[in-house]
Amino acid sequence: SVCFSPLGDQLASGSCDKTIKVWDAHTWKAVRTLTGHTNWVRSVCFSPSGDQLASGSCDKTIKVWDAHTGEVVRTLTGHTNWVRSVCFSPS
């Protein structure tokens, strides 16, 4: 999964290597690697403000990240199977 930030200056990608990479959309260089999932990252999505990034994984969790620091803000658990898609509300 890939997702551009609201300003279009960054791109986030989820991978089978269990990481999320955040890329500079002007230079196309990785600026940050987010680690914490224990299985494939199936979906990523920036919040409308661009301050947070959500990820869904085959580890059955959703993680919400600080998009600026790469730190996990919250981990949501409770699914009994893969999380295939994540999305933020527009408001």
Short mmCIF file of C-alpha atoms in Angstrom, two decimals:
data_model
loop_
_atom_site.label_atom_id
_atom_site.label_comp_id
_atom_site.label_asym_id
_atom_site.label_seq_id
_atom_site.Cartn_x
_atom_site.Cartn_y
_atom_site.Cartn_z
CA SER A 1 0.00 0.00 0.00
CA VAL A 2 1.12 3.56 -0.68
CA CYS A 3 -0.35 6.91 0.30
CA PHE A 4 0.67 10.53 -0.34
CA SER A 5 0.54 13.03 2.50
CA PRO A 6 -2.13 15.74 2.18
CA LEU A 7 0.46 18.29 1.00
CA GLY A 8 1.93 15.81 -1.47
CA ASP A 9 5.43 16.23 -0.07
CA GLN A 10 5.73 12.73 1.39
CA LEU A 11 4.78 9.21 0.38
CA ALA A 12 4.30 6.34 2.82
CA SER A 13 4.64 2.71 1.76
CA GLY A 14 3.83 -0.47 3.65
CA SER A 15 5.81 -3.61 2.99
CA CYS A 16 6.06 -7.36 3.45
CA ASP A 17 9.27 -6.66 5.40
CA LYS A 18 7.02 -5.48 8.30
CA THR A 19 8.08 -1.83 7.95
CA ILE A 20 6.67 1.43 6.70
CA LYS A 21 8.93 3.77 4.79
CA VAL A 22 8.27 7.48 4.48
CA TRP A 23 9.72 9.00 1.33
CA ASP A 24 10.44 12.58 0.30
CA ALA A 25 8.21 13.05 -2.75
CA HIS A 26 10.62 15.56 -4.30
CA THR A 27 13.89 13.62 -3.99
CA TRP A 28 12.35 10.11 -3.80
CA LYS A 29 14.70 9.24 -0.94
CA ALA A 30 13.56 7.43 2.20
CA VAL A 31 13.52 9.81 5.16
CA ARG A 32 12.23 7.45 7.84
CA THR A 33 11.58 3.76 8.47
CA LEU A 34 8.84 2.90 10.95
CA THR A 35 9.16 -0.42 12.75
CA GLY A 36 6.84 -2.14 15.18
CA HIS A 37 4.57 -4.45 13.23
CA THR A 38 5.34 -8.15 13.49
CA ASN A 39 3.92 -9.13 10.11
CA TRP A 40 3.26 -7.59 6.67
CA VAL A 41 1.97 -4.03 6.54
CA ARG A 42 -1.07 -4.17 4.24
CA SER A 43 -2.32 -0.57 4.34
CA VAL A 44 -1.11 2.93 5.20
CA CYS A 45 -2.98 6.24 5.31
CA PHE A 46 -2.05 9.80 6.31
CA SER A 47 -4.49 11.77 8.46
CA PRO A 48 -6.09 14.82 6.78
CA SER A 49 -3.74 17.10 8.75
CA GLY A 50 -0.70 15.02 7.80
CA ASP A 51 0.33 14.78 11.46
CA GLN A 52 -0.48 11.10 11.84
CA LEU A 53 -0.15 7.95 9.81
CA ALA A 54 -2.25 4.81 10.31
CA SER A 55 -1.16 1.32 9.32
CA GLY A 56 -2.94 -2.01 9.15
CA SER A 57 -1.04 -5.27 9.29
CA CYS A 58 -1.26 -9.03 9.01
CA ASP A 59 -0.26 -9.01 12.70
CA LYS A 60 -3.97 -8.16 13.32
CA THR A 61 -3.24 -4.66 14.63
CA ILE A 62 -3.71 -1.07 13.57
CA LYS A 63 -1.00 1.35 14.58
CA VAL A 64 -1.27 5.12 14.64
CA TRP A 65 2.07 6.88 14.24
CA ASP A 66 3.31 10.42 14.71
CA ALA A 67 4.13 11.25 11.09
CA HIS A 68 6.89 13.68 12.11
CA THR A 69 8.80 11.52 14.60
CA GLY A 70 7.86 8.00 13.51
CA GLU A 71 6.85 7.08 17.06
CA VAL A 72 3.83 4.85 17.70
CA VAL A 73 1.02 6.90 19.24
CA ARG A 74 -1.39 4.01 19.72
CA THR A 75 -1.83 0.34 18.87
CA LEU A 76 -5.36 -0.96 18.33
CA THR A 77 -5.91 -4.67 18.93
CA GLY A 78 -8.89 -7.00 18.80
CA HIS A 79 -9.06 -8.28 15.23
CA THR A 80 -8.88 -12.04 14.83
CA ASN A 81 -7.48 -11.85 11.31
CA TRP A 82 -5.44 -9.54 9.07
CA VAL A 83 -6.20 -5.84 8.90
CA ARG A 84 -6.38 -5.20 5.17
CA SER A 85 -7.25 -1.51 5.03
CA VAL A 86 -7.11 1.65 7.13
CA CYS A 87 -8.60 5.10 6.54
CA PHE A 88 -8.96 8.38 8.45
CA SER A 89 -12.16 10.33 8.67
CA PRO A 90 -11.94 13.60 6.71
CA SER A 91 -12.92 15.60 9.81
#
